[in-house]
């Protein structure tokens, strides 16, 4: 169905990072309406945030960018997005809480004058993008006339091609005057704004989404996009379903969480809507396709059949990466999600300090989108760091347990050859 609204993006509020894709995406068979998504547990998690942390602490800046401003985002929205913990903070119980409040700061100016409300909008444009896979969040939405929470994605080429050419995938939108209904929609050239294509899902028996947490997801592949609520698929859209227009869902996208107040679609809050209102997010998880596709991944084996291993199975920043006997532990399970990164234990393979010199060690580090974490796997079996234009290398041509890994000028030698999976 067409969702009657304008686009919700603002170039001025985004920190955009355009990255090169690393691997060829494989096919995810889209389930039909009414089908359950099977096998999700087997899919390799490529990125997640469980929002664990002290109450009142900020969202992880290595994962999220907080946008600011009161432009209305093309929809005449009423909120000013801030980077304050009064609008986006962890609750100490494993949740992110996005809070919309009545504004008390006369200095905050929106498109219509002094802002009436504040709220928050977070994106992963700077830190994480992925082409294809399963994107999921467990959310308890706010309640009341005029509220508009959303979990959605934009194409990573937004800065170069603009909207809607970049594509937009709305995984979940809810407006307060439809308490029991959420919408899943795509926008692209020729089917944007009020012409977006998608469907609605309504809870049975008059239930409201604000009464409890619900899980919202899409499964995205070259074959199409399938939306689900609590594991129940309700819409599949294929490339032939955009009425002869261009299918633009063939490149990496980044994630957005936001809580808008007012706007053309939900209308303004009225006296029946108390503030503050909260959008509570239990987690966001992204995985590779579990139907024979998605991100490339598994063990990475090098000289002597030894596995690339995170030393001590530690996920701490700066943990060395080494060769080790292959044991199948998580410290040897790597994913290549398609955004140029190589990941294990929720973090990225990283060239220490972003250096480019021969002999620079590689390590595990929080994913940050820099060239030190961008890799290309070639048909020749090289794993090349694109920031340094050098190859992953086993120190001293050794295959011994504990041999540290580094970057070195590509030489085609056995200690620079790797197999994945």
Short mmCIF file of C-alpha atoms in Angstrom, two decimals:
data_model
loop_
_atom_site.label_atom_id
_atom_site.label_comp_id
_atom_site.label_asym_id
_atom_site.label_seq_id
_atom_site.Cartn_x
_atom_site.Cartn_y
_atom_site.Cartn_z
CA UNK A 1 0.00 0.00 0.00
CA UNK A 2 1.06 3.59 -0.41
CA UNK A 3 1.95 5.35 2.80
CA UNK A 4 0.80 8.95 2.53
CA UNK A 5 3.81 10.88 3.68
CA UNK A 6 6.86 12.65 2.37
CA UNK A 7 10.43 11.37 2.77
CA UNK A 8 11.92 11.46 6.29
CA UNK A 9 15.56 12.07 5.36
CA UNK A 10 17.70 15.13 5.77
CA UNK A 11 21.17 15.29 4.21
CA UNK A 12 22.20 17.95 6.70
CA UNK A 13 21.55 15.60 9.59
CA UNK A 14 23.46 12.62 8.25
CA UNK A 15 27.11 11.71 8.45
CA UNK A 16 27.43 9.62 5.31
CA UNK A 17 30.07 7.06 4.54
CA UNK A 18 30.12 5.45 1.10
CA UNK A 19 31.95 2.15 1.20
CA UNK A 20 32.82 -0.47 -1.39
CA UNK A 21 31.14 -3.86 -1.32
CA UNK A 22 33.37 -6.81 -0.49
CA UNK A 23 31.56 -9.96 -1.49
CA UNK A 24 28.99 -11.14 -3.99
CA UNK A 25 25.61 -11.42 -2.30
CA UNK A 26 23.96 -14.80 -2.40
CA UNK A 27 20.30 -15.62 -2.76
CA UNK A 28 17.80 -15.46 0.10
CA UNK A 29 14.50 -17.03 -0.87
CA UNK A 30 11.70 -14.69 0.18
CA UNK A 31 8.90 -16.29 2.14
CA UNK A 32 5.36 -15.62 1.08
CA UNK A 33 2.72 -13.79 3.09
CA UNK A 34 1.63 -15.73 6.12
CA UNK A 35 4.77 -17.87 6.22
CA UNK A 36 7.14 -17.98 9.15
CA UNK A 37 10.79 -17.21 8.61
CA UNK A 38 12.62 -20.46 9.27
CA UNK A 39 16.17 -21.00 10.44
CA UNK A 40 16.92 -17.49 11.66
CA UNK A 41 18.97 -18.88 14.51
CA UNK A 42 21.50 -20.37 12.09
CA UNK A 43 22.29 -17.10 10.33
CA UNK A 44 25.61 -15.49 11.18
CA UNK A 45 25.16 -12.23 13.09
CA UNK A 46 27.14 -9.54 11.28
CA UNK A 47 26.25 -6.55 13.48
CA UNK A 48 24.22 -5.96 16.62
CA UNK A 49 23.60 -3.67 19.54
CA UNK A 50 22.08 -5.18 22.68
CA UNK A 51 22.12 -1.79 24.43
CA UNK A 52 23.85 -3.12 27.52
CA UNK A 53 25.29 -0.36 29.67
CA UNK A 54 24.74 1.82 32.68
CA UNK A 55 21.46 3.65 33.11
CA UNK A 56 21.65 7.13 31.62
CA UNK A 57 24.64 6.39 29.40
CA UNK A 58 24.78 7.42 25.76
CA UNK A 59 24.22 5.05 22.85
CA UNK A 60 27.51 3.56 21.64
CA UNK A 61 29.16 6.20 19.45
CA UNK A 62 31.16 3.48 17.70
CA UNK A 63 27.84 2.21 16.34
CA UNK A 64 25.45 5.16 16.19
CA UNK A 65 25.45 8.80 15.11
CA UNK A 66 22.84 11.05 16.72
CA UNK A 67 21.37 13.52 14.23
CA UNK A 68 20.35 17.01 15.32
CA UNK A 69 17.99 19.65 13.97
CA UNK A 70 14.41 20.78 13.57
CA UNK A 71 13.93 20.92 9.79
CA UNK A 72 10.71 18.92 9.80
CA UNK A 73 12.34 16.40 7.45
CA UNK A 74 9.98 17.25 4.60
CA UNK A 75 6.94 16.13 6.61
CA UNK A 76 6.25 19.16 8.83
CA UNK A 77 7.33 17.16 11.87
CA UNK A 78 7.32 19.16 15.10
CA UNK A 79 10.32 17.78 17.04
CA UNK A 80 13.90 18.98 17.33
CA UNK A 81 16.31 16.05 17.27
CA UNK A 82 19.00 16.40 19.96
CA UNK A 83 22.10 14.45 20.96
CA UNK A 84 21.19 14.70 24.64
CA UNK A 85 20.75 11.74 26.97
CA UNK A 86 17.41 13.28 27.93
CA UNK A 87 16.22 12.09 24.51
CA UNK A 88 18.32 8.96 23.86
CA UNK A 89 19.92 6.90 26.62
CA UNK A 90 20.37 3.37 27.87
CA UNK A 91 18.10 2.37 30.74
CA UNK A 92 20.50 -0.01 32.51
CA UNK A 93 18.21 -2.94 31.76
CA UNK A 94 19.46 -3.73 28.26
CA UNK A 95 17.35 -1.21 26.36
CA UNK A 96 17.77 2.00 24.42
CA UNK A 97 15.05 4.50 25.33
CA UNK A 98 14.23 7.27 22.86
CA UNK A 99 12.16 9.86 24.69
CA UNK A 100 10.03 12.58 23.13
CA UNK A 101 9.47 15.52 25.47
CA UNK A 102 7.75 18.86 25.45
CA UNK A 103 10.48 21.40 24.80
CA UNK A 104 11.40 23.91 27.51
CA UNK A 105 14.38 25.49 25.72
CA UNK A 106 13.32 28.68 23.96
CA UNK A 107 16.56 28.68 22.01
CA UNK A 108 15.71 25.58 19.99
CA UNK A 109 14.30 26.72 16.66
CA UNK A 110 12.32 24.51 14.29
CA UNK A 111 11.01 25.20 10.80
CA UNK A 112 7.86 26.76 12.28
CA UNK A 113 9.48 28.75 15.13
CA UNK A 114 10.34 27.76 18.69
CA UNK A 115 10.26 23.97 18.84
CA UNK A 116 7.41 22.35 20.72
CA UNK A 117 9.06 18.96 21.25
CA UNK A 118 12.46 17.27 21.43
CA UNK A 119 13.32 13.70 20.47
CA UNK A 120 16.13 11.62 18.94
CA UNK A 121 17.16 10.01 15.67
CA UNK A 122 20.13 7.62 15.35
CA UNK A 123 21.81 6.17 12.27
CA UNK A 124 24.67 3.81 11.36
CA UNK A 125 25.72 5.61 8.15
CA UNK A 126 29.22 6.25 9.52
CA UNK A 127 29.77 2.83 11.07
CA UNK A 128 27.77 0.04 9.41
CA UNK A 129 26.12 -0.76 6.11
CA UNK A 130 25.12 -4.09 4.60
CA UNK A 131 23.69 -5.42 1.37
CA UNK A 132 21.13 -8.22 1.91
CA UNK A 133 20.38 -10.26 5.01
CA UNK A 134 18.02 -10.23 7.97
CA UNK A 135 17.51 -6.91 9.81
CA UNK A 136 15.58 -7.12 13.08
CA UNK A 137 14.70 -5.07 16.15
CA UNK A 138 12.55 -5.71 19.21
CA UNK A 139 10.69 -2.52 20.07
CA UNK A 140 7.94 -1.23 22.33
CA UNK A 141 6.42 1.76 20.56
CA UNK A 142 5.00 4.90 22.21
CA UNK A 143 1.30 5.62 22.52
CA UNK A 144 -0.95 8.51 21.53
CA UNK A 145 -2.13 10.83 18.82
CA UNK A 146 0.78 12.41 16.95
CA UNK A 147 3.53 9.89 17.77
CA UNK A 148 5.52 8.39 14.88
CA UNK A 149 8.25 5.83 15.73
CA UNK A 150 10.22 4.14 12.96
CA UNK A 151 12.89 1.50 12.27
CA UNK A 152 14.14 1.88 8.71
CA UNK A 153 17.07 2.05 6.27
CA UNK A 154 18.51 4.27 3.54
CA UNK A 155 20.95 3.45 0.76
CA UNK A 156 24.58 4.30 1.40
CA UNK A 157 24.73 6.24 -1.89
CA UNK A 158 22.30 8.86 -0.58
CA UNK A 159 24.99 11.53 -0.64
CA UNK A 160 25.74 10.98 -4.33
CA UNK A 161 22.38 10.09 -5.91
CA UNK A 162 19.93 11.66 -3.45
CA UNK A 163 16.52 10.43 -2.36
CA UNK A 164 14.63 8.44 -3.61
CA UNK A 165 17.35 7.18 -5.97
CA UNK A 166 19.22 5.77 -2.98
CA UNK A 167 16.23 3.70 -1.95
CA UNK A 168 14.46 3.54 1.41
CA UNK A 169 13.29 0.43 3.26
CA UNK A 170 10.85 1.13 6.08
CA UNK A 171 10.95 -1.95 8.29
CA UNK A 172 8.43 -0.56 10.79
CA UNK A 173 6.45 2.65 11.05
CA UNK A 174 3.58 3.27 13.42
CA UNK A 175 1.40 6.35 13.78
CA UNK A 176 -0.44 6.91 17.03
CA UNK A 177 -3.90 7.14 15.51
CA UNK A 178 -3.47 3.52 14.32
CA UNK A 179 -2.42 1.89 17.61
CA UNK A 180 -2.78 -1.68 16.36
CA UNK A 181 -1.16 -1.26 12.93
CA UNK A 182 2.38 -0.97 11.60
CA UNK A 183 3.50 -0.31 8.04
CA UNK A 184 6.34 -1.75 5.94
CA UNK A 185 7.20 0.21 2.80
CA UNK A 186 9.86 0.83 0.15
CA UNK A 187 10.56 4.08 -1.68
CA UNK A 188 12.50 4.46 -4.90
CA UNK A 189 12.44 6.42 -8.16
CA UNK A 190 8.84 6.49 -9.37
CA UNK A 191 7.42 5.09 -6.12
CA UNK A 192 8.28 7.53 -3.35
CA UNK A 193 6.42 9.61 -0.79
CA UNK A 194 2.71 8.87 -1.05
CA UNK A 195 3.53 6.41 -3.85
CA UNK A 196 5.66 4.14 -1.67
CA UNK A 197 4.93 0.43 -2.06
CA UNK A 198 4.31 -1.89 0.87
CA UNK A 199 1.67 -3.21 3.25
CA UNK A 200 0.22 -2.88 6.72
CA UNK A 201 0.05 -5.43 9.52
CA UNK A 202 -2.67 -5.21 12.18
CA UNK A 203 -2.71 -7.05 15.50
CA UNK A 204 -5.77 -9.20 16.20
CA UNK A 205 -8.46 -8.56 18.79
CA UNK A 206 -7.92 -4.83 19.11
CA UNK A 207 -4.45 -5.13 20.62
CA UNK A 208 -2.14 -2.10 20.55
CA UNK A 209 1.55 -2.28 19.68
CA UNK A 210 2.31 0.01 22.64
CA UNK A 211 1.07 -2.66 25.07
CA UNK A 212 4.15 -4.89 24.69
CA UNK A 213 7.42 -5.44 22.86
CA UNK A 214 7.19 -6.76 19.30
CA UNK A 215 9.84 -7.93 16.86
CA UNK A 216 9.99 -6.21 13.47
CA UNK A 217 12.16 -7.52 10.64
CA UNK A 218 12.87 -7.68 6.95
CA UNK A 219 14.56 -10.43 4.97
CA UNK A 220 16.24 -8.84 1.98
CA UNK A 221 17.85 -10.62 -0.96
CA UNK A 222 18.26 -10.22 -4.73
CA UNK A 223 14.89 -11.97 -5.00
CA UNK A 224 13.02 -9.37 -2.96
CA UNK A 225 12.12 -8.07 0.49
CA UNK A 226 9.86 -9.79 3.03
CA UNK A 227 8.46 -7.98 6.09
CA UNK A 228 7.50 -9.74 9.31
CA UNK A 229 6.11 -8.99 12.76
CA UNK A 230 6.91 -11.40 15.59
CA UNK A 231 8.15 -13.91 13.00
CA UNK A 232 4.95 -13.75 10.94
CA UNK A 233 5.66 -12.67 7.35
CA UNK A 234 2.98 -10.37 5.95
CA UNK A 235 4.36 -8.94 2.71
CA UNK A 236 6.86 -9.95 0.04
CA UNK A 237 7.88 -7.50 -2.68
CA UNK A 238 9.93 -8.63 -5.68
CA UNK A 239 11.73 -6.51 -8.30
CA UNK A 240 8.78 -6.98 -10.65
CA UNK A 241 6.48 -5.39 -8.07
CA UNK A 242 7.67 -1.80 -8.53
CA UNK A 243 5.53 -1.33 -11.64
CA UNK A 244 8.31 -1.11 -14.19
CA UNK A 245 10.34 1.38 -12.17
CA UNK A 246 13.96 0.85 -11.15
CA UNK A 247 14.62 -1.61 -8.33
CA UNK A 248 17.29 0.17 -6.29
CA UNK A 249 17.68 -2.35 -3.47
CA UNK A 250 20.94 -3.83 -4.73
CA UNK A 251 23.59 -2.01 -2.69
CA UNK A 252 24.42 -1.53 1.02
CA UNK A 253 21.99 0.32 3.29
CA UNK A 254 22.40 1.82 6.76
CA UNK A 255 20.01 1.64 9.72
CA UNK A 256 17.94 4.40 11.34
CA UNK A 257 15.92 4.48 14.56
CA UNK A 258 13.84 7.58 15.24
CA UNK A 259 10.82 8.90 17.09
CA UNK A 260 9.12 11.78 15.28
CA UNK A 261 6.35 13.89 16.76
CA UNK A 262 3.59 15.24 14.55
CA UNK A 263 3.81 15.69 10.82
CA UNK A 264 1.58 15.34 7.81
CA UNK A 265 0.89 11.64 8.29
CA UNK A 266 0.22 11.22 12.05
CA UNK A 267 -1.05 14.75 12.65
CA UNK A 268 -0.20 16.79 15.72
CA UNK A 269 -0.49 15.55 19.30
CA UNK A 270 -3.56 16.67 21.19
CA UNK A 271 -4.56 16.80 24.84
CA UNK A 272 -5.06 13.03 24.90
CA UNK A 273 -1.32 12.39 24.43
CA UNK A 274 0.72 12.81 27.62
CA UNK A 275 4.44 13.60 27.44
CA UNK A 276 7.10 12.37 27.80
CA UNK A 277 6.52 9.39 25.52
CA UNK A 278 9.08 6.62 24.98
CA UNK A 279 10.17 4.28 22.19
CA UNK A 280 12.04 1.42 23.89
CA UNK A 281 14.43 -0.70 21.83
CA UNK A 282 15.63 -4.02 23.26
CA UNK A 283 18.12 -4.76 20.47
CA UNK A 284 18.97 -4.32 16.81
CA UNK A 285 20.51 -7.33 15.05
CA UNK A 286 21.67 -7.90 11.52
CA UNK A 287 22.56 -11.29 10.14
CA UNK A 288 23.62 -12.91 6.93
CA UNK A 289 21.10 -14.79 4.86
CA UNK A 290 20.32 -18.21 6.30
CA UNK A 291 19.09 -19.62 2.99
CA UNK A 292 22.43 -20.32 1.44
CA UNK A 293 23.38 -16.71 1.11
CA UNK A 294 23.96 -13.29 2.61
CA UNK A 295 27.41 -12.51 3.86
CA UNK A 296 30.37 -14.75 3.19
CA UNK A 297 31.76 -16.25 6.35
CA UNK A 298 33.18 -19.05 8.44
CA UNK A 299 36.73 -19.99 9.28
CA UNK A 300 39.58 -18.19 7.50
CA UNK A 301 42.42 -20.65 6.91
CA UNK A 302 45.98 -19.78 5.99
CA UNK A 303 49.42 -21.33 5.79
CA UNK A 304 49.57 -24.87 7.13
CA UNK A 305 45.76 -25.02 7.33
CA UNK A 306 45.83 -22.88 10.47
CA UNK A 307 42.84 -20.67 11.35
CA UNK A 308 42.72 -16.92 11.81
CA UNK A 309 41.94 -16.55 15.52
CA UNK A 310 41.25 -13.76 18.01
CA UNK A 311 43.83 -14.24 20.76
CA UNK A 312 42.31 -15.49 23.99
CA UNK A 313 38.83 -15.26 22.45
CA UNK A 314 38.77 -11.71 23.85
CA UNK A 315 36.49 -9.09 22.30
CA UNK A 316 38.43 -6.24 23.90
CA UNK A 317 39.69 -3.52 21.58
CA UNK A 318 43.28 -4.03 20.39
CA UNK A 319 43.23 -7.81 20.92
CA UNK A 320 45.86 -9.36 18.59
CA UNK A 321 44.81 -11.61 15.73
CA UNK A 322 46.87 -14.74 15.19
CA UNK A 323 47.07 -18.21 13.65
CA UNK A 324 45.80 -21.10 15.76
CA UNK A 325 44.79 -24.72 15.36
CA UNK A 326 41.24 -24.78 14.00
CA UNK A 327 38.80 -25.60 16.82
CA UNK A 328 35.52 -24.08 15.59
CA UNK A 329 35.24 -21.61 18.46
CA UNK A 330 33.57 -18.22 18.01
CA UNK A 331 36.99 -16.55 17.97
CA UNK A 332 37.56 -18.29 14.62
CA UNK A 333 34.17 -17.52 13.06
CA UNK A 334 34.47 -14.56 10.69
CA UNK A 335 31.82 -12.86 8.58
CA UNK A 336 32.21 -10.60 5.54
CA UNK A 337 28.89 -8.73 5.52
CA UNK A 338 29.37 -6.87 2.25
CA UNK A 339 30.43 -3.48 3.60
CA UNK A 340 34.17 -4.17 3.28
CA UNK A 341 34.67 -5.35 6.86
CA UNK A 342 35.78 -8.71 8.24
CA UNK A 343 34.14 -9.38 11.60
CA UNK A 344 34.36 -11.67 14.62
CA UNK A 345 32.96 -11.42 18.15
CA UNK A 346 30.97 -8.34 17.06
CA UNK A 347 34.07 -6.32 16.11
CA UNK A 348 36.23 -5.68 13.04
CA UNK A 349 39.59 -6.86 11.72
CA UNK A 350 41.66 -3.68 11.96
CA UNK A 351 45.14 -2.46 11.00
CA UNK A 352 46.59 -0.99 14.19
CA UNK A 353 46.53 2.81 14.18
CA UNK A 354 45.48 2.92 10.55
CA UNK A 355 49.15 2.59 9.58
CA UNK A 356 50.27 1.49 6.12
CA UNK A 357 53.84 0.31 6.81
CA UNK A 358 54.97 -3.27 6.24
CA UNK A 359 54.79 -5.19 9.49
CA UNK A 360 51.92 -3.24 11.05
CA UNK A 361 49.99 -5.68 13.28
CA UNK A 362 46.33 -6.42 12.75
CA UNK A 363 43.94 -6.58 15.68
CA UNK A 364 40.29 -6.76 16.67
CA UNK A 365 38.70 -3.36 17.18
CA UNK A 366 35.30 -1.68 17.41
CA UNK A 367 33.97 -1.17 13.90
CA UNK A 368 34.42 2.47 12.92
CA UNK A 369 34.17 2.60 9.12
CA UNK A 370 37.79 3.63 8.52
CA UNK A 371 40.08 2.36 5.78
CA UNK A 372 41.99 0.39 8.40
CA UNK A 373 38.97 -1.94 8.53
CA UNK A 374 38.23 -2.28 4.81
CA UNK A 375 39.33 -5.49 3.10
CA UNK A 376 38.99 -7.12 -0.31
CA UNK A 377 39.13 -10.88 -0.79
CA UNK A 378 40.42 -11.76 -4.25
CA UNK A 379 40.01 -14.80 -6.44
CA UNK A 380 43.73 -15.44 -5.93
CA UNK A 381 43.16 -15.89 -2.19
CA UNK A 382 44.61 -12.57 -1.07
CA UNK A 383 42.92 -10.62 1.73
CA UNK A 384 43.96 -7.05 0.98
CA UNK A 385 43.53 -4.06 3.25
CA UNK A 386 42.29 -1.34 0.92
CA UNK A 387 43.43 1.48 3.19
CA UNK A 388 47.05 0.38 2.99
CA UNK A 389 46.89 -1.59 -0.29
CA UNK A 390 48.73 -4.42 1.46
CA UNK A 391 47.99 -8.06 2.18
CA UNK A 392 47.11 -9.91 5.36
CA UNK A 393 50.32 -11.78 6.19
CA UNK A 394 51.44 -14.42 8.69
CA UNK A 395 54.58 -13.08 10.37
CA UNK A 396 57.83 -14.75 9.40
CA UNK A 397 56.15 -17.21 6.98
CA UNK A 398 55.31 -19.24 10.10
CA UNK A 399 52.37 -21.59 10.62
CA UNK A 400 53.05 -22.07 14.34
CA UNK A 401 50.30 -21.65 16.93
CA UNK A 402 50.21 -18.04 18.07
CA UNK A 403 51.84 -16.56 14.96
CA UNK A 404 50.69 -12.94 14.86
CA UNK A 405 49.16 -11.50 11.70
CA UNK A 406 50.21 -8.25 10.06
CA UNK A 407 49.99 -6.38 6.76
CA UNK A 408 52.78 -6.63 4.20
CA UNK A 409 53.36 -5.75 0.57
CA UNK A 410 51.49 -8.37 -1.47
CA UNK A 411 53.96 -10.97 -2.73
CA UNK A 412 51.80 -13.96 -3.61
CA UNK A 413 53.53 -16.13 -1.01
CA UNK A 414 51.90 -18.96 0.96
CA UNK A 415 51.76 -16.92 4.16
CA UNK A 416 49.50 -14.41 2.35
CA UNK A 417 47.00 -16.92 0.94
CA UNK A 418 43.66 -17.48 2.64
CA UNK A 419 40.52 -19.53 2.16
CA UNK A 420 37.19 -18.51 3.66
CA UNK A 421 34.40 -20.80 4.78
#
